[in-house]
mmCIF file of C-alpha atoms and ligand atoms in Angstrom:
data_model
loop_
_atom_site.group_PDB
_atom_site.id
_atom_site.type_symbol
_atom_site.label_atom_id
_atom_site.label_comp_id
_atom_site.label_asym_id
_atom_site.label_seq_id
_atom_site.Cartn_x
_atom_site.Cartn_y
_atom_site.Cartn_z
ATOM 1 C CA MET A 1 89.599 136.680 116.161
ATOM 2 C CA GLN A 2 90.447 140.301 117.256
ATOM 3 C CA ILE A 3 87.810 143.000 118.160
ATOM 4 C CA ILE A 4 89.705 146.162 117.571
ATOM 5 C CA ASP A 5 89.067 148.328 120.581
ATOM 6 C CA GLY A 6 88.780 151.963 119.266
ATOM 7 C CA LYS A 7 87.858 153.311 122.616
ATOM 8 C CA LYS A 8 91.081 151.847 124.324
ATOM 9 C CA ILE A 9 93.358 153.088 121.225
ATOM 10 C CA SER A 10 91.773 156.569 121.505
ATOM 11 C CA GLU A 11 92.401 156.620 125.362
ATOM 12 C CA GLU A 12 96.052 155.910 124.720
ATOM 13 C CA LEU A 13 96.224 158.469 122.050
ATOM 14 C CA LYS A 14 94.596 161.087 124.103
ATOM 15 C CA SER A 15 96.938 160.315 126.913
ATOM 16 C CA ALA A 16 100.044 160.810 124.951
ATOM 17 C CA ILE A 17 98.601 164.093 123.592
ATOM 18 C CA ALA A 18 97.815 165.294 127.180
ATOM 19 C CA LEU A 19 101.411 164.487 128.267
ATOM 20 C CA GLU A 20 102.807 166.483 125.293
ATOM 21 C CA VAL A 21 100.455 169.405 125.951
ATOM 22 C CA SER A 22 101.704 169.502 129.877
ATOM 23 C CA GLY A 23 105.181 170.165 128.578
ATOM 24 C CA LEU A 24 104.155 173.039 126.197
ATOM 25 C CA ASN A 25 104.467 176.755 126.886
ATOM 26 C CA SER A 26 101.099 177.716 125.410
ATOM 27 C CA LYS A 27 98.070 175.357 124.938
ATOM 28 C CA PRO A 28 96.680 174.386 121.698
ATOM 29 C CA GLY A 29 93.321 176.259 120.887
ATOM 30 C CA LEU A 30 90.472 174.743 118.930
ATOM 31 C CA ALA A 31 87.492 176.642 117.684
ATOM 32 C CA VAL A 32 84.248 174.682 116.698
ATOM 33 C CA ILE A 33 81.525 176.301 114.974
ATOM 34 C CA LEU A 34 77.826 175.031 115.081
ATOM 35 C CA VAL A 35 75.242 176.677 112.816
ATOM 36 C CA GLY A 36 71.648 175.689 113.804
ATOM 37 C CA ASP A 37 70.542 173.150 115.999
ATOM 38 C CA ASN A 38 70.860 169.782 114.357
ATOM 39 C CA ALA A 39 70.565 167.294 117.281
ATOM 40 C CA ALA A 40 73.521 164.921 116.069
ATOM 41 C CA SER A 41 75.743 167.829 115.496
ATOM 42 C CA LYS A 42 75.181 169.066 118.803
ATOM 43 C CA VAL A 43 76.213 165.843 120.338
ATOM 44 C CA TYR A 44 79.460 165.631 118.167
ATOM 45 C CA VAL A 45 80.236 169.121 119.098
ATOM 46 C CA ASN A 46 79.863 168.577 122.802
ATOM 47 C CA ASN A 47 81.951 165.419 122.579
ATOM 48 C CA LYS A 48 84.735 167.483 120.621
ATOM 49 C CA GLU A 49 84.749 170.010 123.434
ATOM 50 C CA LYS A 50 84.968 167.424 126.154
ATOM 51 C CA GLY A 51 87.889 165.815 124.323
ATOM 52 C CA CYS A 52 89.590 169.131 124.220
ATOM 53 C CA GLN A 53 89.185 169.532 127.978
ATOM 54 C CA GLU A 54 90.495 165.980 128.610
ATOM 55 C CA VAL A 55 93.873 166.670 126.917
ATOM 56 C CA GLY A 56 94.270 170.312 128.233
ATOM 57 C CA PHE A 57 93.407 172.338 125.048
ATOM 58 C CA ASN A 58 91.716 175.731 124.939
ATOM 59 C CA SER A 59 88.461 175.367 123.215
ATOM 60 C CA ILE A 60 85.780 177.689 122.216
ATOM 61 C CA LYS A 61 82.366 176.558 121.075
ATOM 62 C CA ILE A 62 80.608 179.222 118.792
ATOM 63 C CA ASN A 63 76.812 178.649 118.259
ATOM 64 C CA ARG A 64 75.137 180.633 115.329
ATOM 65 C CA ASP A 65 71.443 180.292 114.782
ATOM 66 C CA GLU A 66 70.018 178.694 111.653
ATOM 67 C CA ASN A 67 69.591 182.110 109.957
ATOM 68 C CA THR A 68 73.148 182.799 110.020
ATOM 69 C CA THR A 69 74.133 184.158 106.446
ATOM 70 C CA GLU A 70 77.044 182.839 104.470
ATOM 71 C CA LYS A 71 78.777 186.373 104.635
ATOM 72 C CA GLU A 72 78.637 186.294 108.381
ATOM 73 C CA LEU A 73 80.019 182.773 108.623
ATOM 74 C CA LEU A 74 82.778 183.636 106.249
ATOM 75 C CA GLN A 75 83.621 186.587 108.251
ATOM 76 C CA LEU A 76 83.738 184.739 111.544
ATOM 77 C CA ILE A 77 86.130 182.236 109.889
ATOM 78 C CA GLN A 78 88.400 185.174 108.769
ATOM 79 C CA ASP A 79 88.204 186.570 112.262
ATOM 80 C CA LEU A 80 89.412 182.879 113.593
ATOM 81 C CA ASN A 81 92.100 182.626 110.832
ATOM 82 C CA ASN A 82 93.598 186.058 112.369
ATOM 83 C CA ASP A 83 93.311 184.894 115.852
ATOM 84 C CA GLU A 84 96.745 183.966 117.206
ATOM 85 C CA THR A 85 95.026 181.941 120.121
ATOM 86 C CA ILE A 86 93.448 179.634 117.773
ATOM 87 C CA ASP A 87 95.106 176.537 116.089
ATOM 88 C CA GLY A 88 92.314 174.830 114.674
ATOM 89 C CA ILE A 89 88.945 175.666 113.180
ATOM 90 C CA LEU A 90 86.193 173.228 112.642
ATOM 91 C CA VAL A 91 82.806 174.033 111.119
ATOM 92 C CA GLN A 92 80.408 171.249 112.037
ATOM 93 C CA LEU A 93 78.953 169.777 109.041
ATOM 94 C CA PRO A 94 76.111 169.564 107.599
ATOM 95 C CA LEU A 95 75.476 173.466 107.332
ATOM 96 C CA PRO A 96 71.953 174.808 106.503
ATOM 97 C CA ASN A 97 71.323 174.646 102.828
ATOM 98 C CA HIS A 98 71.558 178.263 102.197
ATOM 99 C CA ILE A 99 75.287 178.172 102.838
ATOM 100 C CA ASP A 100 77.786 177.001 100.430
ATOM 101 C CA THR A 101 79.760 174.221 102.348
ATOM 102 C CA LYS A 102 82.621 174.288 99.797
ATOM 103 C CA LYS A 103 83.130 178.004 100.013
ATOM 104 C CA VAL A 104 83.112 177.736 103.780
ATOM 105 C CA ILE A 105 85.680 175.005 103.883
ATOM 106 C CA GLU A 106 88.061 176.750 101.501
ATOM 107 C CA ALA A 107 87.972 179.990 103.605
ATOM 108 C CA ILE A 108 89.546 178.126 106.518
ATOM 109 C CA ASP A 109 93.362 178.883 106.589
ATOM 110 C CA PRO A 110 94.730 175.329 105.453
ATOM 111 C CA ILE A 111 97.154 175.364 108.494
ATOM 112 C CA LYS A 112 94.191 175.544 110.894
ATOM 113 C CA ASP A 113 92.132 173.127 108.945
ATOM 114 C CA VAL A 114 92.044 170.437 111.524
ATOM 115 C CA ASP A 115 89.332 168.322 109.725
ATOM 116 C CA GLY A 116 91.732 168.165 106.709
ATOM 117 C CA PHE A 117 88.896 168.939 104.204
ATOM 118 C CA HIS A 118 90.542 171.976 102.465
ATOM 119 C CA LYS A 119 91.448 171.223 99.014
ATOM 120 C CA GLU A 120 95.097 171.858 99.862
ATOM 121 C CA ASN A 121 95.194 169.366 102.583
ATOM 122 C CA MET A 122 93.192 166.974 100.632
ATOM 123 C CA GLY A 123 95.471 167.546 97.636
ATOM 124 C CA ARG A 124 98.514 167.011 99.843
ATOM 125 C CA LEU A 125 97.285 163.649 101.009
ATOM 126 C CA LEU A 126 96.601 162.742 97.216
ATOM 127 C CA GLN A 127 100.276 163.489 96.542
ATOM 128 C CA ASN A 128 101.401 161.350 99.604
ATOM 129 C CA ASN A 129 102.710 164.450 101.306
ATOM 130 C CA PRO A 130 100.159 165.107 103.964
ATOM 131 C CA THR A 131 100.116 167.532 106.871
ATOM 132 C CA LEU A 132 96.503 167.753 108.316
ATOM 133 C CA ARG A 133 94.540 164.597 107.234
ATOM 134 C CA PRO A 134 90.869 163.924 107.433
ATOM 135 C CA CYS A 135 90.235 162.695 111.002
ATOM 136 C CA THR A 136 87.932 159.588 110.350
ATOM 137 C CA PRO A 137 90.355 157.771 107.793
ATOM 138 C CA ARG A 138 93.614 158.983 109.570
ATOM 139 C CA GLY A 139 92.008 157.422 112.718
ATOM 140 C CA VAL A 140 91.369 154.092 110.968
ATOM 141 C CA MET A 141 95.066 154.180 109.959
ATOM 142 C CA THR A 142 96.146 154.595 113.383
ATOM 143 C CA MET A 143 93.763 151.794 114.570
ATOM 144 C CA LEU A 144 95.461 149.490 112.068
ATOM 145 C CA GLU A 145 98.860 150.445 113.050
ATOM 146 C CA LYS A 146 98.111 150.088 116.711
ATOM 147 C CA SER A 147 96.561 146.584 115.941
ATOM 148 C CA ASN A 148 99.822 145.445 114.127
ATOM 149 C CA ILE A 149 98.018 145.369 110.663
ATOM 150 C CA ASN A 150 100.092 146.636 107.893
ATOM 151 C CA PRO A 151 98.014 147.286 104.571
ATOM 152 C CA SER A 152 101.015 147.075 102.463
ATOM 153 C CA GLY A 153 100.608 144.422 99.701
ATOM 154 C CA LEU A 154 97.015 143.652 100.793
ATOM 155 C CA ASP A 155 93.876 144.014 98.785
ATOM 156 C CA ALA A 156 91.614 146.816 100.391
ATOM 157 C CA VAL A 157 88.108 147.613 99.395
ATOM 158 C CA VAL A 158 86.504 150.770 100.646
ATOM 159 C CA ILE A 159 82.731 150.969 100.341
ATOM 160 C CA GLY A 160 81.753 154.506 100.071
ATOM 161 C CA ALA A 161 83.228 157.508 98.085
ATOM 162 C CA SER A 162 82.344 160.552 100.084
ATOM 163 C CA ASN A 163 84.922 163.430 100.571
ATOM 164 C CA ILE A 164 84.931 163.032 104.205
ATOM 165 C CA VAL A 165 85.383 159.290 104.596
ATOM 166 C CA GLY A 166 85.534 156.960 101.545
ATOM 167 C CA ARG A 167 87.800 158.885 99.232
ATOM 168 C CA PRO A 168 90.353 159.993 101.768
ATOM 169 C CA MET A 169 90.304 156.495 103.406
ATOM 170 C CA ALA A 170 91.111 154.921 99.922
ATOM 171 C CA ILE A 171 94.085 157.367 99.406
ATOM 172 C CA GLU A 172 95.291 156.669 102.931
ATOM 173 C CA LEU A 173 95.161 152.913 102.111
ATOM 174 C CA LEU A 174 97.023 153.418 98.861
ATOM 175 C CA ASN A 175 99.692 155.579 100.579
ATOM 176 C CA ALA A 176 100.091 152.756 102.882
ATOM 177 C CA GLY A 177 100.958 150.289 100.093
ATOM 178 C CA ALA A 178 97.467 148.540 99.641
ATOM 179 C CA THR A 179 95.843 147.858 96.354
ATOM 180 C CA VAL A 180 92.712 149.693 96.526
ATOM 181 C CA THR A 181 89.099 149.279 95.065
ATOM 182 C CA ILE A 182 86.680 152.016 95.786
ATOM 183 C CA CYS A 183 82.986 150.910 95.585
ATOM 184 C CA HIS A 184 79.768 153.176 95.698
ATOM 185 C CA SER A 185 76.208 153.304 94.869
ATOM 186 C CA LYS A 186 76.715 152.412 91.134
ATOM 187 C CA THR A 187 79.344 149.452 91.857
ATOM 188 C CA GLN A 188 78.234 146.219 90.067
ATOM 189 C CA ASP A 189 78.643 142.884 92.252
ATOM 190 C CA LEU A 190 79.493 144.595 95.448
ATOM 191 C CA PRO A 191 79.513 141.218 97.217
ATOM 192 C CA GLY A 192 82.029 139.870 94.667
ATOM 193 C CA LYS A 193 84.403 142.780 95.098
ATOM 194 C CA VAL A 194 84.306 142.624 98.957
ATOM 195 C CA LYS A 195 85.049 138.702 98.704
ATOM 196 C CA SER A 196 88.443 139.603 97.286
ATOM 197 C CA ALA A 197 89.523 141.956 100.006
ATOM 198 C CA ASP A 198 91.832 141.433 102.745
ATOM 199 C CA ILE A 199 90.796 144.698 104.348
ATOM 200 C CA VAL A 200 87.227 145.988 103.825
ATOM 201 C CA VAL A 201 86.299 149.586 105.168
ATOM 202 C CA ALA A 202 82.442 150.191 105.172
ATOM 203 C CA ALA A 203 81.268 153.827 105.118
ATOM 204 C CA VAL A 204 77.884 153.737 103.486
ATOM 205 C CA GLY A 205 75.533 154.689 106.122
ATOM 206 C CA ILE A 206 72.996 151.739 105.845
ATOM 207 C CA PRO A 207 72.525 149.492 108.896
ATOM 208 C CA ARG A 208 74.207 146.032 108.883
ATOM 209 C CA PHE A 209 74.579 146.448 105.134
ATOM 210 C CA VAL A 210 77.774 144.250 104.524
ATOM 211 C CA GLN A 211 76.793 140.690 104.968
ATOM 212 C CA ALA A 212 78.745 138.024 106.558
ATOM 213 C CA ASP A 213 78.883 135.824 103.497
ATOM 214 C CA TRP A 214 80.419 138.740 101.268
ATOM 215 C CA LEU A 215 83.604 138.709 103.438
ATOM 216 C CA LYS A 216 86.707 136.590 102.880
ATOM 217 C CA LYS A 217 87.606 134.261 105.605
ATOM 218 C CA GLY A 218 90.312 135.831 107.716
ATOM 219 C CA SER A 219 89.873 139.349 106.391
ATOM 220 C CA ILE A 220 90.088 142.559 108.430
ATOM 221 C CA VAL A 221 86.826 144.810 108.748
ATOM 222 C CA ILE A 222 86.568 148.330 109.640
ATOM 223 C CA ASP A 223 83.044 149.657 110.142
ATOM 224 C CA VAL A 224 82.899 153.402 109.830
ATOM 225 C CA GLY A 225 79.073 153.464 109.889
ATOM 226 C CA ILE A 226 77.119 155.019 112.592
ATOM 227 C CA ASN A 227 73.407 154.275 112.234
ATOM 228 C CA ARG A 228 70.612 154.806 114.757
ATOM 229 C CA LEU A 229 67.668 152.355 114.581
ATOM 230 C CA GLU A 230 64.082 153.131 115.498
ATOM 231 C CA THR A 231 64.773 151.197 118.696
ATOM 232 C CA GLY A 232 67.500 153.695 119.617
ATOM 233 C CA GLU A 233 70.171 151.140 119.151
ATOM 234 C CA LEU A 234 73.505 152.167 117.494
ATOM 235 C CA VAL A 235 74.672 149.860 114.609
ATOM 236 C CA GLY A 236 77.524 149.912 111.953
ATOM 237 C CA ASP A 237 77.278 149.195 108.286
ATOM 238 C CA VAL A 238 78.448 145.587 108.754
ATOM 239 C CA ASP A 239 76.309 142.882 110.202
ATOM 240 C CA PHE A 240 78.711 142.555 113.189
ATOM 241 C CA ASP A 241 77.245 139.542 114.907
ATOM 242 C CA GLN A 242 77.508 137.227 111.800
ATOM 243 C CA ALA A 243 80.724 138.745 110.482
ATOM 244 C CA LYS A 244 82.865 138.360 113.533
ATOM 245 C CA ASP A 245 82.767 134.504 113.092
ATOM 246 C CA VAL A 246 84.446 135.057 109.590
ATOM 247 C CA VAL A 247 86.958 137.784 110.170
ATOM 248 C CA ASN A 248 90.275 138.002 111.643
ATOM 249 C CA ALA A 249 89.748 141.293 113.071
ATOM 250 C CA ILE A 250 86.723 143.803 113.265
ATOM 251 C CA THR A 251 85.827 147.182 114.627
ATOM 252 C CA PRO A 252 82.630 147.336 116.846
ATOM 253 C CA VAL A 253 79.979 150.138 116.660
ATOM 254 C CA PRO A 254 79.847 151.782 118.913
ATOM 255 C CA GLY A 255 83.362 151.965 120.481
ATOM 256 C CA GLY A 256 85.328 151.434 117.237
ATOM 257 C CA VAL A 257 86.037 154.162 114.697
ATOM 258 C CA GLY A 258 83.877 156.872 116.279
ATOM 259 C CA PRO A 259 86.164 157.519 119.409
ATOM 260 C CA MET A 260 89.295 157.356 117.097
ATOM 261 C CA THR A 261 87.951 160.380 114.882
ATOM 262 C CA ILE A 262 87.695 162.766 118.033
ATOM 263 C CA ALA A 263 91.093 161.600 119.206
ATOM 264 C CA THR A 264 92.582 162.256 115.655
ATOM 265 C CA LEU A 265 90.964 165.671 115.695
ATOM 266 C CA LEU A 266 92.818 166.459 118.972
ATOM 267 C CA GLU A 267 96.023 165.042 117.194
ATOM 268 C CA ASN A 268 95.525 167.327 114.161
ATOM 269 C CA THR A 269 94.895 170.394 116.759
ATOM 270 C CA LEU A 270 98.276 169.592 118.378
ATOM 271 C CA LEU A 271 99.917 169.158 114.919
ATOM 272 C CA ALA A 272 98.568 172.536 113.734
ATOM 273 C CA HIS A 273 99.786 174.176 117.168
ATOM 274 C CA LYS A 274 103.170 172.839 116.556
ATOM 275 C CA TYR A 275 103.340 173.912 112.860
ATOM 276 C CA ARG A 276 102.079 177.437 113.806
ATOM 277 C CA ASN A 277 104.630 177.713 116.543
ATOM 278 C CA LYS A 278 107.436 176.133 114.603
ATOM 279 C CA LEU A 279 107.882 173.554 117.459
HETATM 280 P P1 LIG B 1 77.780 159.800 102.424
HETATM 281 O O1 LIG B 1 76.225 159.563 102.361
HETATM 282 O O2 LIG B 1 78.354 161.005 102.218
HETATM 283 O O3 LIG B 1 78.397 158.578 101.545
HETATM 284 C C1 LIG B 1 77.929 157.296 101.370
HETATM 285 C C2 LIG B 1 78.733 156.684 100.337
HETATM 286 O O4 LIG B 1 77.919 155.348 100.331
HETATM 287 C C3 LIG B 1 78.468 157.289 98.866
HETATM 288 O O5 LIG B 1 79.741 157.243 98.287
HETATM 289 C C4 LIG B 1 77.510 156.115 98.163
HETATM 290 O O6 LIG B 1 77.776 156.038 96.929
HETATM 291 C C5 LIG B 1 77.866 154.874 98.832
HETATM 292 N N1 LIG B 1 76.799 154.109 98.946
HETATM 293 C C6 LIG B 1 75.408 154.379 99.028
HETATM 294 N N2 LIG B 1 74.600 153.238 98.933
HETATM 295 C C7 LIG B 1 75.311 152.201 98.473
HETATM 296 C C8 LIG B 1 75.251 150.899 98.102
HETATM 297 N N3 LIG B 1 74.035 150.394 98.170
HETATM 298 N N4 LIG B 1 76.229 150.223 97.744
HETATM 299 C C9 LIG B 1 77.603 150.803 97.675
HETATM 300 N N5 LIG B 1 77.657 151.932 98.205
HETATM 301 C C10 LIG B 1 76.727 152.713 98.491
HETATM 302 O O7 LIG B 1 78.270 159.160 103.837
HETATM 303 P P2 LIG B 1 79.471 159.520 104.751
HETATM 304 O O8 LIG B 1 79.373 160.920 105.404
HETATM 305 O O9 LIG B 1 80.691 158.979 104.045
HETATM 306 O O10 LIG B 1 79.348 158.468 105.887
HETATM 307 C C11 LIG B 1 79.054 157.045 105.891
HETATM 308 C C12 LIG B 1 78.767 156.464 107.160
HETATM 309 O O11 LIG B 1 79.874 156.674 108.039
HETATM 310 C C13 LIG B 1 77.597 157.139 107.955
HETATM 311 O O12 LIG B 1 76.922 155.998 108.693
HETATM 312 C C14 LIG B 1 78.165 158.122 108.752
HETATM 313 O O13 LIG B 1 77.388 158.282 110.044
HETATM 314 C C15 LIG B 1 79.332 157.401 109.303
HETATM 315 N N6 LIG B 1 80.483 158.285 109.814
HETATM 316 C C16 LIG B 1 81.123 157.773 110.890
HETATM 317 C C17 LIG B 1 82.106 158.611 111.358
HETATM 318 C C18 LIG B 1 82.909 158.090 112.531
HETATM 319 O O14 LIG B 1 83.557 158.963 113.228
HETATM 320 N N7 LIG B 1 82.881 156.900 112.809
HETATM 321 C C19 LIG B 1 82.479 159.790 110.763
HETATM 322 C C20 LIG B 1 81.809 160.212 109.547
HETATM 323 C C21 LIG B 1 80.853 159.535 109.056
#
């Protein structure tokens, strides 16, 4: 049984990025925008900034208060779209309710959309012609690759169909040759569907939701979930302690998909820098 070490793989990826950056004439630049003071968002934004420092990027963190209007935010994005020193623009989600998230994402120049959420980048992924790909699903694909797991010809079940994880994850697996079933809150007989899968990706947001006896013996389990229990403990969407005795490979939480998401954001920012400078 293999525990897929996302921390280690992400460190390797960051080292490779840092090495490439050290040979560039100009440094990639990432702008991260945080509106309001959501505690979890603050942690994510700080980690992204830390990641930029580790690989030698220029990063700017832009904090706007909760009452920022949609118009002001759209103007800020426009300014960053026109800023030659900025390669990547990331708006930390969720945004306050009075701001239309879709409008904000669509305002980002697709070539600077390092989260990969713009309809142009999502559309390209859907057509199997991707450029900037959503970070978490792309990070999962890197983990599989680095663990010598080829999804081609395998049956995959993705639990969760959100725009940021489940949907693009399913398309990534399809593009890699897997036969994919997408499950969600209205899916009937979820355990039966999971039982048929060689690869299971859980992106639900319910602590220890996926039970060991749902899993096929020898399957590969990728746990995207990050759930904080009342005790303060961080757990995934899979019952890791039981599942590890059934599977061939599994990602832990923490130390699995989480670090890969940030490393992939850095990878996307470097890619955007190269696209923009025609390198
Ligand atoms: P979301 O709430 O937007 O989507 C959850 C999905 O799960 C929905 O499609 C919903 O239909 C499905 N679902 C809910 N209850 C279900 C049930 N009983 N049976 C089957 N499906 C069910 O969440 P999200 O943004 O996709 O995030 C999912 C999880 O992944 C969360 O724990 C989040 O914190 C985590 N996450 C982790 C990373 C990372 O870097 N590791 C990145 C993004 C999100």
